[in-house]
Coordinates of C-alpha atoms (C1' of nucleotides) in Angstrom, one line a residue:
Chain A
X1 CA 0.0 0.0 0.0
X2 CA 1.4 3.4 -0.9
X3 CA 1.6 5.8 2.0
X4 CA 2.3 9.0 0.1
X5 CA 3.2 12.2 1.9
X6 CA 5.4 15.2 1.9
X7 CA 8.5 14.6 3.9
X8 CA 9.2 17.0 6.7
X9 CA 12.1 15.5 8.5
X10 CA 14.0 13.4 6.1
X11 CA 16.4 10.6 6.7
X12 CA 19.8 10.8 5.1
X13 CA 18.7 8.1 2.6
X14 CA 15.7 10.2 1.6
X15 CA 17.8 13.4 1.3
X16 CA 20.2 11.6 -1.0
X17 CA 17.3 10.3 -3.1
X18 CA 16.0 13.9 -3.4
X19 CA 19.4 15.4 -4.3
X20 CA 20.2 12.7 -6.8
X21 CA 16.9 13.1 -8.5
X22 CA 17.5 16.9 -8.8
X23 CA 21.0 16.3 -10.2
X24 CA 19.9 13.8 -12.8
X25 CA 17.0 16.1 -13.8
X26 CA 19.4 19.1 -14.2
X27 CA 22.0 17.1 -16.0
X28 CA 19.9 15.0 -18.4
X29 CA 16.4 16.4 -18.1
X30 CA 15.1 13.0 -17.0
X31 CA 13.0 12.4 -13.9
X32 CA 13.6 9.0 -12.4
X33 CA 12.7 7.5 -9.0
X34 CA 16.0 6.8 -7.2
X35 CA 16.9 3.5 -5.5
X36 CA 19.2 4.3 -2.6
X37 CA 20.1 1.3 -0.4
X38 CA 23.0 -0.2 1.6
X39 CA 25.4 -2.1 -0.7
X40 CA 25.8 -5.8 0.0
X41 CA 29.3 -5.3 1.3
X42 CA 30.3 -2.5 3.8
X43 CA 33.5 -1.9 2.0
X44 CA 31.6 -0.6 -1.0
X45 CA 30.2 2.3 0.9
X46 CA 27.2 3.2 3.1
X47 CA 24.7 3.8 0.4
X48 CA 24.6 2.7 -3.2
X49 CA 22.6 3.8 -6.2
X50 CA 22.3 1.8 -9.4
X51 CA 21.6 5.0 -11.4
X52 CA 23.8 4.2 -14.3
X53 CA 21.8 1.2 -15.3
X54 CA 18.6 3.1 -15.1
X55 CA 19.8 5.9 -17.3
X56 CA 21.7 3.7 -19.8
X57 CA 18.7 3.0 -21.9
X58 CA 17.4 6.6 -21.9
X59 CA 20.8 8.0 -22.8
X60 CA 21.9 5.2 -25.0
X61 CA 25.3 5.1 -23.3
X62 CA 27.1 2.5 -21.2
X63 CA 26.2 2.6 -17.5
X64 CA 29.8 3.1 -16.4
X65 CA 30.3 6.2 -18.6
X66 CA 27.2 7.8 -17.0
X67 CA 28.2 7.2 -13.4
X68 CA 31.7 8.3 -14.0
X69 CA 30.4 11.5 -15.4
X70 CA 27.9 11.9 -12.5
X71 CA 30.2 11.0 -9.7
X72 CA 32.0 14.4 -9.3
X73 CA 28.7 16.3 -9.7
X74 CA 27.0 14.2 -7.1
X75 CA 30.0 14.4 -4.8
X76 CA 29.7 18.2 -4.8
X77 CA 26.0 18.2 -4.4
X78 CA 26.1 15.9 -1.4
X79 CA 29.4 17.3 0.1
X80 CA 27.7 18.2 3.4
X81 CA 27.1 14.5 4.2
X82 CA 29.1 12.4 1.8
X83 CA 32.9 12.3 1.7
X84 CA 33.3 10.3 -1.4
X85 CA 31.3 9.1 -4.4
X86 CA 32.7 6.2 -6.3
X87 CA 31.5 5.0 -9.7
X88 CA 31.6 1.2 -9.9
X89 CA 30.0 -0.6 -12.8
X90 CA 26.7 1.2 -13.1
X91 CA 26.5 2.1 -9.4
X92 CA 27.4 5.2 -7.5
X93 CA 28.8 4.1 -4.1
X94 CA 28.5 6.8 -1.5
X95 CA 30.8 7.0 1.6
X96 CA 29.1 9.0 4.3
X97 CA 31.4 11.4 6.2
X98 CA 32.5 9.8 9.5
X99 CA 31.9 13.2 11.2
X100 CA 28.3 13.0 10.1
X101 CA 27.9 9.6 11.7
X102 CA 29.7 10.9 14.9
X103 CA 27.3 13.8 15.1
X104 CA 24.4 11.5 14.5
X105 CA 25.1 9.3 17.4
X106 CA 25.6 12.3 19.6
X107 CA 22.1 13.5 18.8
X108 CA 20.7 10.0 19.1
X109 CA 22.2 9.5 22.5
X110 CA 20.7 12.7 23.9
X111 CA 17.5 13.4 22.1
X112 CA 14.7 10.9 22.4
X113 CA 13.2 10.9 18.9
X114 CA 15.9 12.6 16.9
X115 CA 16.3 9.8 14.5
X116 CA 12.7 9.5 13.6
X117 CA 11.6 10.8 10.2
X118 CA 8.3 12.6 10.2
X119 CA 6.0 12.0 7.3
X120 CA 3.8 15.0 6.8
X121 CA 0.6 13.7 5.4
X122 CA -3.1 14.1 5.5
X123 CA -3.6 10.4 5.2
X124 CA -5.5 8.6 8.0
X125 CA -4.9 4.9 8.4
X126 CA -7.2 2.5 10.2
X127 CA -5.7 -0.8 11.2
X128 CA -8.2 -3.5 12.0
X129 CA -6.9 -6.6 13.7
X130 CA -7.7 -9.6 15.8
X131 CA -11.4 -9.1 15.4
X132 CA -12.1 -12.5 16.9
X133 CA -15.6 -14.0 17.4
X134 CA -17.0 -13.3 20.8
X135 CA -17.5 -17.0 21.3
X136 CA -14.3 -18.1 23.1
X137 CA -11.0 -17.1 24.4
X138 CA -8.3 -15.7 22.1
X139 CA -5.8 -18.2 20.7
X140 CA -2.2 -17.9 19.6
X141 CA -3.1 -16.9 16.0
X142 CA -5.1 -14.0 17.5
X143 CA -2.0 -13.1 19.6
X144 CA 0.2 -13.0 16.6
X145 CA -2.2 -10.7 14.8
X146 CA -2.3 -8.5 17.9
X147 CA 1.5 -8.3 17.9
X148 CA 1.6 -7.4 14.3
X149 CA -1.3 -4.9 14.3
X150 CA -0.2 -3.1 17.5
X151 CA 3.4 -2.7 16.2
X152 CA 2.2 -1.4 12.9
X153 CA 0.1 1.3 14.6
X154 CA 3.0 2.2 16.9
X155 CA 5.4 2.7 14.0
X156 CA 3.0 4.5 11.8
X157 CA 2.2 7.0 14.6
X158 CA 5.9 7.5 15.4
X159 CA 6.4 8.5 11.8
X160 CA 3.7 11.1 12.0
X161 CA 1.0 9.2 10.2
X162 CA -2.4 9.3 11.8
X163 CA -3.2 5.7 12.5
X164 CA -5.9 4.2 14.7
X165 CA -6.6 0.6 15.8
X166 CA -9.9 -1.0 15.6
X167 CA -11.5 -4.3 16.7
X168 CA -14.5 -5.7 14.9
X169 CA -16.8 -7.9 16.9
X170 CA -18.5 -10.6 14.9
X171 CA -21.6 -10.7 16.9
X172 CA -23.8 -11.6 14.0
X173 CA -27.0 -13.5 14.4
X174 CA -25.7 -16.9 13.6
X175 CA -22.8 -16.8 16.0
X176 CA -24.9 -15.6 18.9
X177 CA -27.5 -18.2 18.2
X178 CA -24.9 -21.0 18.2
X179 CA -23.6 -19.6 21.4
X180 CA -27.0 -19.5 22.9
X181 CA -27.6 -23.1 22.0
X182 CA -24.3 -24.2 23.4
X183 CA -25.1 -22.5 26.7
X184 CA -28.4 -24.4 26.8
X185 CA -26.5 -27.6 26.2
X186 CA -24.0 -26.9 28.9
X187 CA -26.8 -26.1 31.3
X188 CA -28.4 -29.4 30.5
X189 CA -31.5 -27.8 28.9
X190 CA -30.7 -29.3 25.5
X191 CA -30.0 -32.9 24.5
X192 CA -27.4 -32.4 21.9
X193 CA -24.9 -29.8 20.9
X194 CA -25.8 -28.4 17.5
X195 CA -23.5 -28.8 14.6
X196 CA -22.2 -25.3 14.8
X197 CA -22.1 -25.2 18.6
X198 CA -19.1 -24.3 20.7
X199 CA -17.4 -26.6 23.2
X200 CA -14.7 -26.2 25.7
X201 CA -14.5 -26.0 29.4
X202 CA -14.5 -22.2 29.4
X203 CA -18.2 -22.2 28.4
X204 CA -19.1 -23.8 31.8
X205 CA -18.1 -20.7 33.8
X206 CA -19.9 -18.3 31.5
X207 CA -23.0 -20.4 31.2
X208 CA -23.5 -20.7 34.9
X209 CA -23.3 -16.9 35.3
X210 CA -26.2 -16.4 32.9
X211 CA -28.4 -19.3 33.9
X212 CA -30.9 -17.0 35.6
X213 CA -31.4 -15.0 32.4
X214 CA -34.4 -16.0 30.1
X215 CA -33.7 -18.0 27.1
X216 CA -32.8 -15.9 24.1
X217 CA -30.9 -13.4 26.2
X218 CA -28.0 -15.5 27.3
X219 CA -26.0 -15.7 24.1
X220 CA -25.6 -12.0 23.8
X221 CA -24.8 -11.7 27.5
X222 CA -22.1 -14.3 27.3
X223 CA -20.7 -12.7 24.2
X224 CA -20.3 -9.5 26.1
X225 CA -18.5 -11.2 28.9
X226 CA -16.2 -13.0 26.5
X227 CA -15.4 -9.8 24.7
X228 CA -14.5 -8.1 28.0
X229 CA -12.2 -11.0 28.9
X230 CA -10.6 -10.9 25.4
X231 CA -9.9 -7.2 26.0
X232 CA -8.4 -7.9 29.4
X233 CA -6.1 -10.6 27.9
X234 CA -5.0 -8.2 25.2
X235 CA -4.4 -5.5 27.7
X236 CA -2.1 -7.8 29.6
X237 CA -0.4 -8.5 26.3
X238 CA 0.2 -4.8 25.9
X239 CA -2.4 -4.3 23.2
X240 CA -5.4 -2.0 23.3
X241 CA -7.8 -0.6 20.7
X242 CA -8.9 2.9 19.9
X243 CA -12.3 1.7 18.8
X244 CA -14.5 -1.4 19.0
X245 CA -17.2 -1.8 16.4
X246 CA -19.9 -4.5 16.6
X247 CA -21.3 -6.2 13.6
X248 CA -24.8 -5.9 15.2
X249 CA -24.4 -2.1 14.8
X250 CA -25.1 -2.6 11.1
X251 CA -28.2 -4.7 11.8
X252 CA -31.6 -3.2 12.3
X253 CA -31.7 0.2 14.1
X254 CA -33.7 -1.3 16.9
X255 CA -32.3 -4.7 17.8
X256 CA -35.6 -5.6 19.5
X257 CA -37.4 -5.2 16.2
X258 CA -35.3 -6.9 13.5
X259 CA -37.8 -6.5 10.7
X260 CA -36.5 -7.4 7.3
X261 CA -35.7 -4.4 5.2
X262 CA -35.0 -2.1 8.1
X263 CA -31.3 -2.0 8.5
X264 CA -28.8 0.4 9.8
X265 CA -28.2 3.4 7.6
X266 CA -24.9 2.2 6.3
X267 CA -26.3 -1.2 5.4
X268 CA -29.3 0.5 3.8
X269 CA -27.0 2.8 1.8
X270 CA -25.1 -0.1 0.4
X271 CA -28.2 -1.9 -0.7
X272 CA -29.8 1.2 -2.2
X273 CA -26.7 2.2 -4.1
X274 CA -26.3 -1.2 -5.7
X275 CA -30.0 -1.4 -6.5
X276 CA -30.0 2.1 -8.1
X277 CA -27.2 1.1 -10.4
X278 CA -28.5 -2.3 -11.2
X279 CA -25.5 -3.9 -9.7
X280 CA -27.7 -6.3 -7.7
X281 CA -30.4 -8.7 -8.7
X282 CA -32.9 -11.1 -7.2
X283 CA -32.8 -14.8 -7.9
X284 CA -34.5 -17.7 -6.1
X285 CA -35.6 -15.1 -3.5
X286 CA -32.1 -14.1 -2.7
X287 CA -30.3 -10.8 -3.5
X288 CA -27.0 -11.1 -5.3
X289 CA -24.2 -8.6 -6.1
X290 CA -22.9 -8.8 -9.7
X291 CA -19.3 -9.1 -8.6
X292 CA -18.8 -11.4 -11.6
X293 CA -19.2 -8.4 -13.9
X294 CA -16.1 -6.9 -12.3
X295 CA -13.8 -10.0 -12.4
X296 CA -15.1 -12.3 -9.6
X297 CA -15.9 -15.9 -10.5
X298 CA -19.6 -15.5 -9.7
X299 CA -22.2 -13.2 -8.1
X300 CA -22.2 -13.1 -4.3
X301 CA -25.2 -13.2 -2.0
X302 CA -26.0 -10.0 -0.1
X303 CA -29.4 -11.1 1.4
X304 CA -30.4 -14.8 1.7
X305 CA -33.7 -16.1 0.5
X306 CA -34.8 -16.3 4.1
X307 CA -34.4 -12.5 4.3
X308 CA -31.3 -12.6 6.5
X309 CA -28.4 -10.5 5.3
X310 CA -25.0 -12.2 4.9
X311 CA -21.8 -11.3 6.7
X312 CA -20.6 -10.0 3.3
X313 CA -23.3 -7.3 3.2
X314 CA -22.5 -6.2 6.8
X315 CA -18.8 -6.1 6.0
X316 CA -19.4 -3.8 3.1
X317 CA -21.5 -1.5 5.4
X318 CA -18.7 -1.7 7.9
X319 CA -16.1 -0.7 5.4
X320 CA -18.3 2.1 4.2
X321 CA -18.4 3.3 7.8
X322 CA -14.6 3.2 7.9
X323 CA -14.3 5.4 4.9
X324 CA -17.1 7.6 6.1
X325 CA -15.1 8.4 9.2
X326 CA -12.4 9.9 7.0
X327 CA -9.9 7.1 6.8
X328 CA -8.0 7.1 3.5
X329 CA -6.2 3.8 3.9
X330 CA -7.6 0.7 5.5
X331 CA -5.4 -2.1 6.7
X332 CA -7.1 -5.4 7.7
X333 CA -5.3 -8.3 9.3
X334 CA -7.2 -11.5 8.4
X335 CA -6.6 -15.1 9.0
X336 CA -5.6 -17.5 6.2
X337 CA -9.1 -18.8 6.0
X338 CA -10.2 -15.4 4.6
X339 CA -7.7 -15.5 1.8
X340 CA -10.5 -16.1 -0.8
X341 CA -12.4 -13.0 0.5
X342 CA -9.8 -10.5 -0.3
X343 CA -10.5 -10.2 -4.0
X344 CA -14.2 -10.1 -3.8
X345 CA -14.1 -7.5 -1.0
X346 CA -11.9 -5.2 -3.2
X347 CA -14.2 -5.7 -6.2
X348 CA -17.2 -5.0 -4.1
X349 CA -15.7 -1.8 -2.7
X350 CA -14.9 -0.6 -6.2
X351 CA -18.5 -1.2 -7.1
X352 CA -19.8 0.5 -4.0
X353 CA -17.6 3.6 -4.7
X354 CA -18.9 3.7 -8.2
X355 CA -22.5 3.3 -7.2
X356 CA -22.3 5.9 -4.5
X357 CA -20.3 8.3 -6.6
X358 CA -17.9 8.5 -3.7
X359 CA -14.3 8.6 -4.7
X360 CA -13.1 7.8 -1.2
X361 CA -14.5 4.3 -1.4
X362 CA -12.1 2.2 -3.4
X363 CA -10.8 -1.3 -3.3
X364 CA -7.2 -0.3 -3.7
X365 CA -7.4 1.7 -0.5
X366 CA -7.8 -1.5 1.4
X367 CA -4.8 -3.6 2.1
X368 CA -5.4 -7.0 3.6
X369 CA -2.5 -8.7 5.4
X370 CA -3.0 -12.4 5.8
X371 CA -1.6 -13.4 9.2
X372 CA -0.5 -17.0 8.7
X373 CA -0.9 -19.8 11.3
X374 CA 1.1 -20.4 14.4
X375 CA 2.5 -23.8 15.1
X376 CA 3.5 -24.5 18.6
X377 CA 6.6 -26.6 19.0
X378 CA 7.6 -28.3 22.2
X379 CA 10.7 -30.4 22.5
X380 CA 11.0 -30.4 18.7
X381 CA 7.4 -31.6 18.2
X382 CA 4.2 -30.0 17.2
X383 CA 1.7 -29.4 20.0
X384 CA -1.4 -31.1 18.8
X385 CA -4.6 -29.0 18.9
X386 CA -8.1 -30.0 17.9
X387 CA -10.5 -27.2 17.5
X388 CA -13.3 -29.7 16.9
X389 CA -12.9 -31.1 20.4
X390 CA -12.6 -27.6 21.8
X391 CA -9.1 -28.2 22.9
X392 CA -7.0 -25.2 22.0
X393 CA -4.1 -23.4 23.3
X394 CA -5.1 -19.9 24.3
X395 CA -3.3 -16.6 24.7
X396 CA -3.6 -17.1 28.5
X397 CA -2.1 -20.5 28.3
X398 CA 0.8 -19.0 26.4
X399 CA 1.4 -16.3 28.9
X400 CA 1.5 -18.8 31.7
X401 CA 4.5 -20.5 30.0
X402 CA 6.3 -17.6 28.4
X403 CA 6.8 -13.9 29.3
X404 CA 4.9 -11.3 27.4
X405 CA 8.2 -9.9 26.0
X406 CA 9.2 -13.2 24.7
X407 CA 5.9 -13.9 23.1
X408 CA 5.7 -10.5 21.4
X409 CA 9.2 -10.8 20.1
X410 CA 8.7 -14.3 18.7
X411 CA 5.5 -13.4 16.9
X412 CA 7.3 -10.7 14.9
X413 CA 10.3 -12.9 14.1
X414 CA 8.8 -14.1 10.8
X415 CA 7.1 -12.1 8.1
X416 CA 3.4 -11.9 8.6
X417 CA 2.6 -14.0 5.5
X418 CA 4.7 -17.0 6.5
X419 CA 3.5 -19.6 8.9
X420 CA 5.3 -19.3 12.3
X421 CA 6.8 -22.1 14.4
X422 CA 6.7 -21.0 18.0
X423 CA 9.3 -23.0 19.9
X424 CA 8.1 -23.0 23.5
X425 CA 11.2 -24.8 24.7
X426 CA 13.4 -22.2 23.1
X427 CA 11.3 -19.3 24.4
X428 CA 11.9 -20.5 27.9
X429 CA 15.7 -20.7 27.6
X430 CA 17.9 -18.0 29.1
X431 CA 20.7 -17.9 26.6
X432 CA 22.0 -16.5 23.4
X433 CA 19.7 -18.9 21.5
X434 CA 16.8 -17.0 22.8
X435 CA 16.8 -13.9 20.6
X436 CA 14.7 -11.8 23.0
X437 CA 17.3 -12.0 25.7
X438 CA 20.1 -11.5 23.3
X439 CA 18.6 -8.1 22.4
X440 CA 17.5 -7.1 25.9
X441 CA 20.9 -8.1 27.2
X442 CA 22.5 -5.3 25.1
X443 CA 20.3 -2.8 26.9
X444 CA 21.0 -4.1 30.3
X445 CA 24.7 -4.4 29.6
X446 CA 24.9 -0.8 28.5
X447 CA 22.9 0.4 31.5
X448 CA 25.4 -1.3 33.7
X449 CA 28.3 0.1 31.7
X450 CA 27.0 3.6 32.0
X451 CA 26.8 3.4 35.8
X452 CA 30.3 1.8 35.9
X453 CA 31.5 4.8 33.9
X454 CA 29.8 7.2 36.2
X455 CA 31.5 5.6 39.2
X456 CA 34.8 6.4 37.4
X457 CA 33.7 10.0 36.8
X458 CA 33.0 9.4 33.1
X459 CA 29.8 10.7 31.4
X460 CA 28.7 10.5 27.8
X461 CA 27.3 14.0 28.2
X462 CA 30.6 15.9 27.6
X463 CA 32.0 13.4 25.2
X464 CA 33.5 14.3 21.9
X465 CA 32.4 11.7 19.4
X466 CA 35.5 12.5 17.2
X467 CA 37.4 10.2 19.5
X468 CA 35.5 7.3 17.9
X469 CA 38.0 6.1 15.2
X470 CA 37.9 2.3 15.2
X471 CA 36.3 0.5 12.3
X472 CA 34.0 -1.4 14.7
X473 CA 32.8 2.0 16.0
X474 CA 32.1 3.2 12.5
X475 CA 30.2 0.0 11.7
X476 CA 28.0 0.6 14.8
X477 CA 27.4 4.2 13.9
X478 CA 26.4 3.2 10.4
X479 CA 24.0 0.7 11.7
X480 CA 22.3 3.4 13.8
X481 CA 22.1 5.4 10.6
X482 CA 20.0 2.7 9.1
X483 CA 17.4 2.6 11.9
X484 CA 15.1 5.3 10.5
X485 CA 15.4 3.7 7.0
X486 CA 14.3 0.4 8.6
X487 CA 11.2 2.1 10.2
X488 CA 10.3 3.6 6.8
X489 CA 10.5 0.1 5.3
X490 CA 8.2 -1.2 8.1
X491 CA 5.6 1.5 7.3
X492 CA 5.9 1.3 3.5
X493 CA 5.7 -2.5 3.3
X494 CA 3.7 -3.0 6.5
X495 CA 6.3 -5.5 7.6
X496 CA 7.0 -5.2 11.3
X497 CA 9.3 -8.2 11.3
X498 CA 12.0 -6.0 10.1
X499 CA 12.3 -4.5 13.6
X500 CA 13.4 -7.6 15.5
X501 CA 15.7 -8.4 12.6
X502 CA 17.3 -5.0 12.7
X503 CA 17.7 -5.2 16.5
X504 CA 19.3 -8.6 16.3
X505 CA 21.9 -7.3 13.9
X506 CA 22.6 -4.3 16.0
X507 CA 22.8 -6.4 19.2
X508 CA 25.3 -8.8 17.5
X509 CA 27.5 -5.9 16.5
X510 CA 27.5 -4.4 20.0
X511 CA 28.2 -7.7 21.7
X512 CA 31.2 -8.2 19.4
X513 CA 32.4 -4.7 20.0
X514 CA 32.1 -5.0 23.7
X515 CA 34.0 -8.2 23.7
X516 CA 36.8 -6.8 21.6
X517 CA 37.1 -3.2 22.8
X518 CA 37.5 -2.0 26.4
X519 CA 35.0 0.8 26.7
X520 CA 35.9 2.3 30.1
X521 CA 39.6 2.3 29.8
X522 CA 42.6 4.5 30.5
X523 CA 42.0 7.4 28.2
X524 CA 39.1 9.4 29.6
X525 CA 38.3 11.1 26.3
X526 CA 38.1 7.9 24.4
X527 CA 36.2 6.2 27.2
X528 CA 33.5 8.8 27.4
X529 CA 33.2 8.8 23.6
X530 CA 32.7 5.1 23.7
X531 CA 30.1 5.5 26.5
X532 CA 28.3 8.0 24.2
X533 CA 28.2 5.4 21.4
X534 CA 27.0 2.8 23.9
X535 CA 24.3 5.2 25.0
X536 CA 23.1 5.8 21.5
X537 CA 22.9 2.1 20.9
X538 CA 20.9 1.8 24.1
X539 CA 18.5 4.5 22.9
X540 CA 17.9 2.8 19.6
X541 CA 17.4 -0.6 21.2
X542 CA 14.9 0.8 23.7
X543 CA 13.0 2.5 20.9
X544 CA 13.0 -0.5 18.7
X545 CA 11.8 -2.8 21.5
X546 CA 9.1 -0.2 22.4
X547 CA 7.8 -0.4 18.8
X548 CA 7.2 -4.2 19.2
X549 CA 5.8 -3.9 22.8
X550 CA 8.9 -5.5 24.5
X551 CA 10.4 -4.0 27.6
X552 CA 14.0 -2.8 27.8
X553 CA 15.4 -3.8 31.2
X554 CA 18.3 -2.1 32.9
X555 CA 19.2 -5.2 34.8
X556 CA 19.0 -8.9 33.9
Chain B
rG1 C1' -11.6 -29.1 -11.9
rC2 C1' -11.0 -23.6 -10.8
rC3 C1' -8.8 -19.5 -7.7
rC4 C1' -5.2 -17.7 -4.0
rC5 C1' -0.6 -18.3 -1.0
rC6 C1' 4.1 -20.8 -0.3
rG7 C1' 8.7 -23.9 -2.3
rU8 C1' 15.9 -20.4 -0.5
rA9 C1' 21.9 -24.5 3.4
rG10 C1' 20.3 -30.8 7.2
rC11 C1' 16.3 -27.6 10.2
rU12 C1' 13.8 -22.6 11.0
rC13 C1' 14.0 -18.3 8.2
rA14 C1' 16.2 -13.2 6.0
rA15 C1' 17.3 -10.7 1.5
rU16 C1' 14.4 -2.8 1.1
rC17 C1' 11.2 -0.3 -5.5
rG18 C1' 14.1 -5.8 -10.1
rG19 C1' 20.5 -4.5 -8.3
rA20 C1' 26.8 -6.3 -7.2
rC21 C1' 29.7 -12.7 -5.2
rA22 C1' 22.0 -15.2 -2.0
rG23 C1' 22.8 -13.9 4.2
rA24 C1' 21.6 -15.1 9.6
rG25 C1' 20.3 -18.4 13.6
rC26 C1' 19.8 -23.5 15.0
rA27 C1' 22.4 -28.1 14.7
rU28 C1' 27.7 -30.1 14.0
rC29 C1' 33.0 -29.4 15.0
rG30 C1' 37.2 -26.4 17.3
rG31 C1' 38.7 -22.2 20.5
rA32 C1' 38.2 -17.6 24.3
rU33 C1' 36.4 -16.2 30.9
rU34 C1' 42.0 -13.4 37.1
rU35 C1' 35.7 -9.2 33.1
rC36 C1' 33.2 -2.7 32.1
rU37 C1' 27.2 -8.4 33.3
rA38 C1' 29.8 -15.3 29.6
rA39 C1' 22.1 -14.3 29.2
rU40 C1' 28.8 -13.0 25.8
rC41 C1' 32.6 -13.5 21.9
rC42 C1' 36.0 -15.7 17.8
rG43 C1' 36.7 -19.5 14.0
rA44 C1' 35.2 -23.9 10.4
rG45 C1' 32.3 -26.6 6.9
rG46 C1' 27.5 -26.3 4.4
rG47 C1' 23.6 -23.6 -2.0
rU48 C1' 22.0 -25.4 -9.5
rU49 C1' 16.9 -20.2 -4.6
rG50 C1' 11.4 -27.0 -6.7
rC51 C1' 12.0 -27.8 -12.5
rA52 C1' 11.9 -25.7 -17.6
rG53 C1' 11.4 -21.5 -20.6
rG54 C1' 10.7 -16.0 -21.1
rU55 C1' 11.3 -10.4 -20.2
rU56 C1' 15.7 -7.4 -18.6
rC57 C1' 22.1 -4.5 -18.8
rG58 C1' 20.7 -7.4 -14.3
rA59 C1' 15.7 -12.2 -11.6
rG60 C1' 15.1 -15.5 -5.1
rU61 C1' 12.0 -11.2 -6.6
rC62 C1' 8.2 -10.0 -12.7
rC63 C1' 5.5 -13.3 -16.8
rU64 C1' 4.1 -18.5 -18.8
rG65 C1' 4.0 -23.8 -18.1
rC66 C1' 5.0 -28.0 -15.0
rC67 C1' 6.1 -30.6 -10.1
rG68 C1' 5.3 -30.5 -4.7
rG69 C1' 2.8 -28.4 0.0
rG70 C1' -1.1 -25.5 2.3
rG71 C1' -5.8 -22.8 2.1
rG72 C1' -10.3 -21.6 -0.4
rC73 C1' -14.3 -22.7 -3.9
rG74 C1' -21.6 -22.2 1.4
rC75 C1' -27.8 -18.4 0.7
rC76 C1' -21.2 -20.0 7.3
rA77 C1' -18.2 -16.3 9.5

RNA sequence: GCCCCCGUAGCUCAAUCGGACAGAGCAUCGGAUUUCUAAUCCGAGGGUUGCAGGUUCGAGUCCUGCCGGGGGCGCCA
């Protein structure tokens, strides 16, 4: 999903992009998007731009000629930040001034959000996630979605994008009815559990609390209790929502009088718009939407022949409601079982926008992230779970075994679209193999280091970063330079797993540095400069962990 | 049968908008500790990116076909 916007505070990478674009425009009269990225090998520079290849076909000249010609011009244009520009093959390899990196870590160490780029934009993003049925406790897949969604919102906000989180409660008629029947079964008022009924020990507790209520009222009452408990679990997991929207909101205006044909205004608006533009039709007593005319395999049912609207209709009303509140980009986190719904949803939104004459309502403004399954592994074996029998491993079960920090870190270790193996045995280990502790340990180590330095009268506050001259130090400073670029990548691609990966690389570098180089040593100038570097690593680690909802301990 | 997602080292996975010689961790083997926190570090081996074509200066990444795994194909959500 594109998140366009005018940049206010730019990262160095973005500044380089901008300057290069201007140089190329001035030199050749060609406007090209620039690709600026770290080269595969550090020796080749800090940023690299394959601009020669891009221009070669336009100019009908060999790539190397072009970059050789461009190098001195670019070097001058970027002189404030870049020491050297090297033409290699079709690339321009940029070597950032070490003084720039030194200044950068000084700022990072002292100012909380100095590194964060600010995207100045009118866009408003709504991230909808978890959205579990109010029929049982949250499971580990929900927990994964919670980790992903919450981190995305945190990062987007930190970058200056207006982002809100929302939870959609699927309290549709069918679910509540099934819950109602399951309660009756648990209370012994019903012989058999219906086909779509819910099982599981948890239902006992809830059922007994509502046994005094008249039949027909218990399902909704239990659903409310379950929702409340879900929110409590999520709260303990460090996740909360700005808004909660119920599917029942889109039903009849008066829930006591669910007459057919009297829906909520959004539902009504959807139906009327489609009807007005002949996008819907009646067949066998049911109302269909002609999604097939827009690329879907077949028409989809909006209202069943028994008069009851489908989930699909309410979902369209819900998404109209999202757009109507002024959101310009919608991000939905769905489970793999909803994969087939993505296309039809986008098609239907396009149709809806057309029918309403509302340019805000568009399929391409919806991005669906499929959050893949979680497989629990214990002692190298998969933990068996049977949803049919009602045995499943809940978020609460997980938090009894594993700390919140560990769980949240593990859930973001893989890209959202890949299935995740959650190794419970590994998650409980206190060693390097456990990546959470590996990263947190850097933070604790530096905290201890800083107080040790203070005992020796050393403070990073008056340090001169020019004393940082070792290659390991430059490498660390350079990695810090990449932090904001990483965050931009998270926002642009909606891939929060980049944060733990970045933190692991930074942690590895720091541990190696610490092992090799004495930080509090004989020379006070060098020592305090190294403490400054350590402090800026600490800041970045703390910030990065905060984005993924993991604490940064001072002692371990 | 049709549609969608995924196939990368023995295992689990990275790889930024299509960029350079595809990188980590685990596992395996060998080393480092009178410490500023060893919850750490250093080193070694390991690859035809499922297969075959195509587009491109350049493909793990895009297109076509095939093989293998998963999910969907309901007037359930």
